[in-house]
Coordinates of C-alpha atoms and ligand atoms in Angstrom, one line a residue:
M1 CA 77.2 98.1 76.2
E2 CA 78.0 94.8 75.2
R3 CA 77.2 91.2 75.2
I4 CA 78.7 87.7 74.4
V5 CA 76.8 85.4 72.1
I6 CA 77.6 81.8 72.7
E7 CA 76.8 78.7 70.1
G8 CA 76.8 75.9 72.8
G9 CA 77.8 72.0 72.1
R10 CA 81.2 72.7 70.3
G11 CA 84.1 70.6 72.1
L12 CA 87.3 72.7 73.3
R13 CA 90.7 71.7 71.9
G14 CA 94.1 73.3 72.2
D15 CA 96.2 75.4 74.6
I16 CA 95.1 77.9 76.8
Q17 CA 97.7 80.7 78.4
I18 CA 96.3 81.9 81.8
S19 CA 97.1 85.3 83.2
G20 CA 98.4 86.8 86.3
A21 CA 95.6 86.9 89.6
K22 CA 93.4 90.1 89.9
N23 CA 93.3 89.2 93.5
A24 CA 97.0 88.9 94.1
A25 CA 98.1 92.2 91.8
L26 CA 95.8 94.5 93.3
P27 CA 97.2 93.7 97.2
L28 CA 101.1 93.8 95.5
I29 CA 99.8 97.3 93.9
A30 CA 98.2 98.8 96.8
A31 CA 101.9 98.0 98.9
T32 CA 103.9 99.8 96.6
L33 CA 102.3 102.6 98.5
L34 CA 104.4 101.7 101.5
T35 CA 107.5 103.3 99.8
P36 CA 108.7 105.5 96.9
G37 CA 111.0 104.4 94.4
W38 CA 110.2 102.6 91.4
H39 CA 108.9 99.1 91.8
T40 CA 108.4 96.2 89.2
L41 CA 105.8 93.8 88.7
H42 CA 105.8 91.2 86.1
N43 CA 102.3 89.1 84.7
V44 CA 100.1 91.7 85.9
P45 CA 96.3 91.5 84.3
N46 CA 95.1 93.8 82.1
L47 CA 91.7 93.9 83.4
R48 CA 88.8 96.3 84.6
D49 CA 90.0 95.9 88.2
T50 CA 93.7 96.5 87.9
R51 CA 93.1 99.7 85.4
T52 CA 91.0 101.1 88.3
I53 CA 93.4 100.8 91.3
M54 CA 95.9 101.9 89.1
A55 CA 93.1 105.1 88.8
L56 CA 92.9 105.3 91.8
L57 CA 96.6 105.6 92.7
E58 CA 97.1 107.7 89.7
A59 CA 94.6 110.5 91.9
M60 CA 97.3 110.3 95.1
G61 CA 99.9 110.9 92.5
V62 CA 101.3 107.8 92.0
R63 CA 103.4 107.8 88.9
W64 CA 103.3 104.9 86.5
E65 CA 104.5 103.2 83.3
W66 CA 102.7 100.0 81.2
A67 CA 104.2 98.6 78.1
P68 CA 102.4 96.1 76.9
D69 CA 102.8 92.6 77.7
G70 CA 105.9 94.4 80.2
P71 CA 105.8 94.8 83.3
L72 CA 104.0 97.7 85.2
R73 CA 106.1 99.8 87.0
I74 CA 104.5 101.9 89.8
N75 CA 106.8 104.7 92.1
S76 CA 104.2 106.4 94.7
E77 CA 107.3 109.1 95.7
H78 CA 105.0 112.1 95.0
L79 CA 102.2 111.1 97.0
V80 CA 99.7 114.1 97.2
G81 CA 96.9 112.6 98.1
N82 CA 95.6 109.8 100.8
E83 CA 91.6 109.5 99.8
A84 CA 90.3 106.5 98.4
S85 CA 86.8 108.7 96.6
Y86 CA 83.6 107.2 96.9
D87 CA 83.3 107.1 93.2
L88 CA 86.1 104.5 92.8
V89 CA 85.5 102.5 95.6
K90 CA 81.8 102.0 94.7
T91 CA 83.0 100.3 91.5
M92 CA 85.9 98.3 93.4
R93 CA 85.5 97.2 96.7
A94 CA 89.0 96.4 97.0
S95 CA 90.0 99.9 96.8
I96 CA 89.7 99.2 100.9
L97 CA 93.6 97.7 100.3
V98 CA 95.1 101.4 100.0
L99 CA 94.3 102.0 103.9
G100 CA 96.6 100.1 105.6
P101 CA 99.3 101.4 103.6
L102 CA 98.6 104.9 103.4
V103 CA 98.4 105.1 107.1
A104 CA 101.4 103.5 107.8
R105 CA 103.1 105.8 105.1
L106 CA 101.7 109.1 106.0
G107 CA 100.2 108.6 109.3
C108 CA 96.5 109.1 107.9
A109 CA 94.2 108.4 105.4
R110 CA 90.6 108.7 104.0
V111 CA 88.7 105.7 102.6
S112 CA 85.1 105.6 101.4
L113 CA 83.2 102.7 103.1
P114 CA 83.1 100.4 99.8
G115 CA 79.2 99.7 100.4
G116 CA 77.6 96.5 99.9
C117 CA 77.5 94.2 96.6
A118 CA 75.6 91.5 94.9
I119 CA 77.2 89.0 97.0
G120 CA 77.1 90.5 100.1
A121 CA 77.3 93.2 102.7
R122 CA 81.2 92.5 102.8
P123 CA 81.4 94.6 106.1
I124 CA 85.4 96.1 106.6
D125 CA 85.2 95.4 110.5
F126 CA 88.2 93.1 111.1
H127 CA 90.3 95.8 108.9
L128 CA 89.5 98.5 111.5
R129 CA 89.6 96.4 114.4
G130 CA 93.4 95.4 113.4
L131 CA 94.1 98.7 112.1
A132 CA 92.7 100.2 116.1
R133 CA 95.2 97.3 117.7
L134 CA 98.3 98.4 116.0
G135 CA 97.4 102.3 117.1
C136 CA 95.3 103.8 114.1
T137 CA 92.2 105.9 115.5
I138 CA 89.3 105.0 113.2
A139 CA 86.8 106.9 112.9
L140 CA 83.5 106.5 110.4
N141 CA 82.5 110.8 108.5
D142 CA 79.9 110.7 106.0
G143 CA 80.4 107.0 104.5
Y144 CA 84.0 107.1 104.6
V145 CA 86.8 105.7 107.2
D146 CA 89.6 108.5 108.6
A147 CA 92.1 106.5 109.6
K148 CA 94.7 108.6 111.8
I149 CA 97.9 107.7 113.9
D150 CA 100.3 110.2 115.7
G151 CA 104.2 108.9 114.5
R152 CA 104.6 104.9 113.5
L153 CA 102.0 102.3 113.8
R154 CA 103.2 99.9 117.2
G155 CA 103.0 96.1 116.2
G156 CA 100.3 94.3 118.3
T157 CA 98.2 90.8 118.1
V158 CA 95.6 90.6 115.3
Y159 CA 93.1 88.2 115.7
F160 CA 90.7 87.7 112.8
D161 CA 87.1 86.1 113.8
I162 CA 87.3 84.5 110.4
P163 CA 90.0 84.3 108.0
S164 CA 89.3 87.4 105.4
V165 CA 91.7 87.4 102.7
T166 CA 91.9 91.6 102.4
G167 CA 91.5 91.9 106.1
T168 CA 94.4 89.9 106.4
E169 CA 96.9 91.8 103.4
N170 CA 95.8 94.9 104.5
I171 CA 96.8 94.3 108.2
L172 CA 99.8 93.0 106.6
M173 CA 101.0 95.8 104.9
A174 CA 100.5 98.3 107.6
A175 CA 102.7 96.0 110.1
S176 CA 105.2 96.2 107.5
L177 CA 105.8 99.3 108.8
A178 CA 105.0 99.4 112.4
K179 CA 107.8 99.8 115.3
G180 CA 107.6 96.3 116.6
D181 CA 106.5 93.1 115.9
T182 CA 102.6 92.4 114.7
V183 CA 101.3 88.4 115.1
I184 CA 98.9 88.0 112.7
K185 CA 96.2 84.9 114.3
N186 CA 93.9 83.2 111.9
A187 CA 95.0 84.7 108.9
A188 CA 93.9 83.5 105.7
R189 CA 95.7 81.5 104.0
E190 CA 95.2 82.0 100.4
P191 CA 98.2 82.0 97.5
E192 CA 97.9 85.7 96.9
I193 CA 98.6 86.2 100.3
G194 CA 102.0 84.4 99.9
N195 CA 102.7 86.4 96.7
L196 CA 102.3 89.4 99.2
V197 CA 104.5 88.5 102.0
D198 CA 106.8 87.7 99.5
M199 CA 106.8 91.4 97.8
L200 CA 107.1 92.3 101.5
T201 CA 110.2 90.5 102.2
L202 CA 111.5 91.4 98.8
M203 CA 111.2 95.4 100.2
G204 CA 112.8 94.6 103.6
C205 CA 110.4 93.2 105.6
G206 CA 110.9 89.8 107.7
I207 CA 107.8 87.7 108.2
E208 CA 107.2 84.2 109.7
G209 CA 104.1 81.9 109.2
R210 CA 104.1 82.2 105.3
G211 CA 101.3 80.0 104.4
T212 CA 99.9 79.1 108.1
D213 CA 97.5 81.0 109.5
T214 CA 99.6 82.5 111.8
L215 CA 101.8 85.8 110.4
V216 CA 104.5 87.1 112.2
V217 CA 105.9 90.4 111.0
H218 CA 108.9 92.6 111.7
G219 CA 108.0 96.2 111.3
V220 CA 110.9 97.9 109.8
R221 CA 111.2 102.1 109.8
E222 CA 111.2 102.2 105.8
L223 CA 111.2 99.3 103.0
R224 CA 112.3 99.4 100.0
P225 CA 111.2 98.6 96.2
A226 CA 111.0 95.3 95.2
E227 CA 110.8 93.8 91.7
I228 CA 108.5 90.6 91.8
A229 CA 106.0 88.4 89.2
I230 CA 102.2 88.4 90.2
I231 CA 101.0 84.6 90.5
P232 CA 98.9 82.5 87.8
D233 CA 94.9 83.4 88.5
R234 CA 93.5 80.5 90.1
I235 CA 90.2 81.6 90.1
E236 CA 91.0 82.1 85.8
T237 CA 92.8 78.7 86.0
G238 CA 89.6 76.8 87.7
T239 CA 87.0 78.4 85.8
Y240 CA 88.3 77.0 82.1
L241 CA 88.8 73.7 83.6
M242 CA 85.0 73.7 84.4
A243 CA 84.8 75.1 81.0
V244 CA 86.5 71.8 79.5
G245 CA 84.3 69.5 81.6
A246 CA 80.8 71.4 80.2
A247 CA 81.7 71.7 76.9
G248 CA 84.1 68.9 76.1
G249 CA 87.4 68.0 74.4
E250 CA 91.1 68.3 75.9
V251 CA 92.8 71.2 76.9
V252 CA 95.7 72.0 77.9
L253 CA 95.8 75.3 80.5
R254 CA 99.2 76.8 80.6
N255 CA 101.4 79.4 83.1
C256 CA 99.1 78.3 85.8
N257 CA 100.1 76.5 89.1
P258 CA 98.0 72.9 90.2
K259 CA 99.3 73.5 93.8
H260 CA 97.1 76.4 93.8
L261 CA 93.2 74.5 92.9
P262 CA 93.9 71.0 95.6
A263 CA 90.3 71.2 96.4
L264 CA 88.8 71.9 92.6
L265 CA 91.4 68.8 91.0
E266 CA 90.3 66.3 93.8
K267 CA 86.5 67.4 93.2
L268 CA 86.9 67.4 89.4
H269 CA 88.8 63.7 89.4
A270 CA 85.8 62.8 91.3
V271 CA 83.5 64.4 88.5
G272 CA 84.9 62.0 86.3
L273 CA 86.9 64.4 84.3
D274 CA 90.6 63.2 82.8
I275 CA 93.0 66.0 84.8
E276 CA 96.6 65.4 84.4
V277 CA 99.2 68.4 86.3
G278 CA 102.6 69.3 85.2
E279 CA 105.0 72.3 87.0
T280 CA 103.0 74.9 85.5
S281 CA 100.5 73.4 83.0
I282 CA 97.1 70.5 83.8
R283 CA 95.5 68.9 80.9
V284 CA 91.9 68.8 81.3
A285 CA 89.8 66.3 78.5
R286 CA 86.1 65.1 79.0
R287 CA 85.9 61.5 78.3
G288 CA 82.7 60.0 79.4
P289 CA 79.3 61.4 81.2
L290 CA 80.0 63.8 84.1
R291 CA 79.2 62.8 87.8
N292 CA 77.2 65.0 90.3
V293 CA 79.5 65.7 93.5
D294 CA 79.1 67.7 96.6
I295 CA 81.2 70.8 97.5
T296 CA 81.0 73.4 100.5
T297 CA 82.7 76.5 99.9
M298 CA 85.8 77.1 102.7
P299 CA 89.0 79.4 103.4
F300 CA 92.1 77.8 101.5
P301 CA 92.5 74.9 101.0
G302 CA 88.9 74.4 100.9
F303 CA 87.0 74.6 98.0
P304 CA 87.6 78.1 96.5
T305 CA 83.9 80.1 96.9
D306 CA 85.1 82.2 93.6
L307 CA 84.6 79.0 91.7
Q308 CA 81.2 78.0 93.2
A309 CA 78.8 79.6 90.9
Q310 CA 81.1 77.7 87.7
F311 CA 80.9 74.5 89.4
M312 CA 77.1 74.6 89.9
A313 CA 76.9 75.3 85.9
L314 CA 78.9 72.2 85.6
M315 CA 76.8 70.0 88.1
S316 CA 73.6 71.0 86.1
M317 CA 74.6 69.0 83.4
G318 CA 75.9 66.4 85.5
N319 CA 74.5 62.8 86.6
G320 CA 72.3 62.7 89.7
L321 CA 72.0 65.4 92.4
A322 CA 74.5 67.5 93.8
V323 CA 74.3 69.3 96.9
I324 CA 76.7 72.8 97.0
H325 CA 76.6 74.9 100.1
E326 CA 77.9 78.4 100.3
N327 CA 80.0 79.1 103.8
I328 CA 81.4 82.2 102.6
F329 CA 79.3 85.0 101.7
E330 CA 75.2 84.7 102.2
N331 CA 73.9 86.0 99.1
R332 CA 76.1 84.3 96.2
F333 CA 73.6 82.2 94.4
M334 CA 72.6 85.4 92.1
H335 CA 73.6 82.8 89.4
V336 CA 70.9 80.6 89.3
A337 CA 67.9 82.1 88.7
E338 CA 70.3 82.9 85.4
L339 CA 71.5 79.5 85.2
R340 CA 67.4 77.9 85.6
R341 CA 66.7 80.4 82.1
L342 CA 68.9 77.7 80.5
G343 CA 67.1 74.8 82.2
A344 CA 69.1 73.9 85.1
E345 CA 67.0 72.1 88.1
I346 CA 68.2 74.0 90.9
H347 CA 66.5 74.5 94.1
I348 CA 67.3 76.6 96.7
D349 CA 67.7 75.6 100.5
G350 CA 69.1 78.8 102.8
H351 CA 72.8 78.6 101.8
S352 CA 72.5 75.4 100.1
A353 CA 71.7 74.7 96.7
I354 CA 70.5 71.1 95.5
V355 CA 71.6 70.6 91.4
T356 CA 69.6 68.2 89.4
G357 CA 72.0 67.4 86.7
V358 CA 69.5 67.7 83.3
E359 CA 70.0 65.4 79.9
R360 CA 70.5 69.0 78.1
L361 CA 70.9 72.7 78.7
R362 CA 69.2 75.2 76.4
G363 CA 70.7 78.5 75.0
A364 CA 68.6 81.2 76.4
Q365 CA 69.2 85.0 76.7
V366 CA 70.7 85.5 80.4
M367 CA 72.2 88.5 82.8
A368 CA 75.6 88.5 84.5
T369 CA 74.7 89.8 88.0
D370 CA 78.5 89.5 89.3
L371 CA 82.1 88.7 88.0
R372 CA 82.0 84.5 89.1
A373 CA 77.9 84.3 88.0
S374 CA 79.1 85.7 84.7
A375 CA 81.4 83.3 84.7
S376 CA 79.1 80.6 85.2
L377 CA 76.5 81.2 82.9
V378 CA 79.9 81.1 80.4
V379 CA 80.3 77.8 80.8
A380 CA 77.0 77.1 80.7
G381 CA 76.8 78.8 77.2
L382 CA 79.3 76.3 76.1
A383 CA 77.6 73.5 76.9
A384 CA 74.2 74.3 76.2
E385 CA 72.0 74.1 72.9
G386 CA 71.6 77.0 70.9
S387 CA 72.9 80.1 71.4
T388 CA 73.2 81.8 74.4
I389 CA 73.3 85.4 75.5
I390 CA 74.4 87.4 77.9
S391 CA 74.4 91.1 79.1
R392 CA 75.9 93.3 81.2
I393 CA 79.4 91.9 81.0
Y394 CA 81.0 94.3 82.5
H395 CA 81.2 92.3 85.1
L396 CA 83.1 89.5 83.2
E397 CA 85.7 92.5 82.3
R398 CA 86.7 93.0 85.6
G399 CA 88.4 89.5 86.2
Y400 CA 88.5 87.9 83.3
A401 CA 91.5 89.5 80.8
N402 CA 90.6 88.0 76.8
L403 CA 88.3 85.6 77.9
V404 CA 86.3 85.5 74.2
E405 CA 90.1 85.3 72.5
K406 CA 91.1 82.6 75.1
L407 CA 88.0 80.4 74.3
A408 CA 87.5 81.0 70.4
K409 CA 91.0 80.3 70.3
V410 CA 90.1 76.7 71.8
G411 CA 87.7 76.5 69.2
A412 CA 84.9 77.9 71.3
A413 CA 81.8 79.4 69.1
I414 CA 82.1 82.7 70.9
R415 CA 82.0 86.9 70.3
K416 CA 81.5 90.1 71.8
E417 CA 79.0 92.0 70.3
K418 CA 77.0 95.1 70.9
E419 CA 73.4 95.4 72.9
P420 CA 71.2 95.9 70.8
S421 CA 70.0 100.0 71.2
Ligands
EPZ501 C1 88.5 88.0 99.1 O1 87.6 89.2 98.6 C2 88.4 88.2 97.3 N1 89.0 89.6 96.8 C3 87.3 87.6 97.0 O2 87.2 87.7 95.6 C4 86.7 86.4 97.5 O3 85.7 85.8 97.4 C5 87.0 86.3 99.0 O4 88.4 87.1 99.6 C6 87.0 85.1 99.8 O5 88.0 84.3 99.1 C7 90.0 90.0 96.3 O6 91.2 89.5 97.1 C8 90.1 91.6 96.0 P1 86.8 87.8 102.9 P2 87.2 89.8 100.7 O7 87.3 89.0 104.0 O8 88.9 90.1 101.3 C9 83.7 88.5 106.0 C10 86.1 87.9 93.4 O9 85.5 87.0 92.9 N2 83.9 89.3 106.5 O10 88.0 86.9 103.0 O11 86.5 91.0 100.6 C11 83.0 88.7 105.1 O12 81.9 89.3 104.9 C12 86.2 88.4 94.3 O13 87.6 87.9 92.6 C13 83.7 90.1 107.9 O14 82.8 90.2 108.4 O15 86.7 88.4 101.3 C14 83.1 86.9 104.8 O16 82.1 86.5 104.5 C15 85.1 87.7 95.0 N3 84.6 91.0 107.7 C16 84.0 86.3 104.9 O17 84.5 87.0 106.0 C17 85.6 91.6 107.5 O18 86.3 92.9 108.1 C18 85.7 86.0 104.4 O19 85.7 87.6 103.4 C19 86.0 91.5 106.5 C20 85.4 89.8 105.7

């Protein structure tokens, strides 16, 4: 096991290259199951989660090539399996994304129920109800979802009670091979959905309503392989913006897309950071004290729940009070107890956290509990006086490529080391 050690209090200066988006790479990799032939995906981030989904596909007979710093090429021509086992699914819930493509391609699929995770129960009822609307019979057997269809899926209308990101992605992929049209209502509008719509369009499926909450999918009998780039990771971008806010200094983020972060940029302006956006870059600087600002997490284009923990770390060193309301997941305050160990003053009241900014955080030993909670501990550790030691960093490595290298390159005193036995 490894841990991260940070000596806080050093300002950051220089450039950080943003990697491809984890939450776009996962559905686009799953979409390669829809048709044989060599797909080419550029800008795929090399993360624990992308390696996990590739292991899942390989177990089904999918071939792939991934040259260092090159595109990921995938060919599912020789699919020999249609099962996603519990061993792999329990390490990454997003494995559920193979369900739609597999049942559309093969007419049957068996995927382990993901089970809950640190931030919530994470049900998949919307996914299953949507597939049933497309003609699937769904059975739950010993912890697995068995989905079947005789012949082709049939287009229909799917309505999401809540705009589910992976739910929208699963139904989009399934509907692309269905007979007739499918209308998805109250669809999620995250940029990662747009990336998937672009890929399915390149594969030969007509889709209307990109970027809106109503998508119309004109299913086809067969698709063709595509070549496409994964969009920049907006959550990685937001995390580094707030790292500079916490540590101070001035950094330019490269290969990012400012248009994918409307709510966060608005809030960071209000916090008092200096933000200048280009086409594919954002310059961020902290010139003076941080102002405390309230946020409520919402589906895109609202404030992303995946940036809530990092924002809380930033507000823990601001001036005054900030109320943070977590609207998406029922248990996404696991980072509070760890931030308190660094001296943060945070009071939880149901789905709200009231943060009182303190003069100075103090380094301590802390423990990562989930992916974005671990990122918030890095943000706080960069500002805290003294050493912050973060254990269980495998959480972090699921979603941040080369985080230690990227931060060290702009002057952070940060290193990875073995956990003492
Ligand atoms: C995606 O998860 C992301 N993961 C999450 O990022 C992100 O936090 C989340 O969307 C919200 O933006 C990937 O894209 C791989 P949802 P997803 O379905 O699709 C409820 C990270 O840190 N719901 O949009 O699983 C659900 O409980 C991860 O990168 C149902 O009730 O989230 C939640 O309250 C964490 N039934 C809400 O909807 C369902 O069938 C939104 O969840 C599905 C969801």
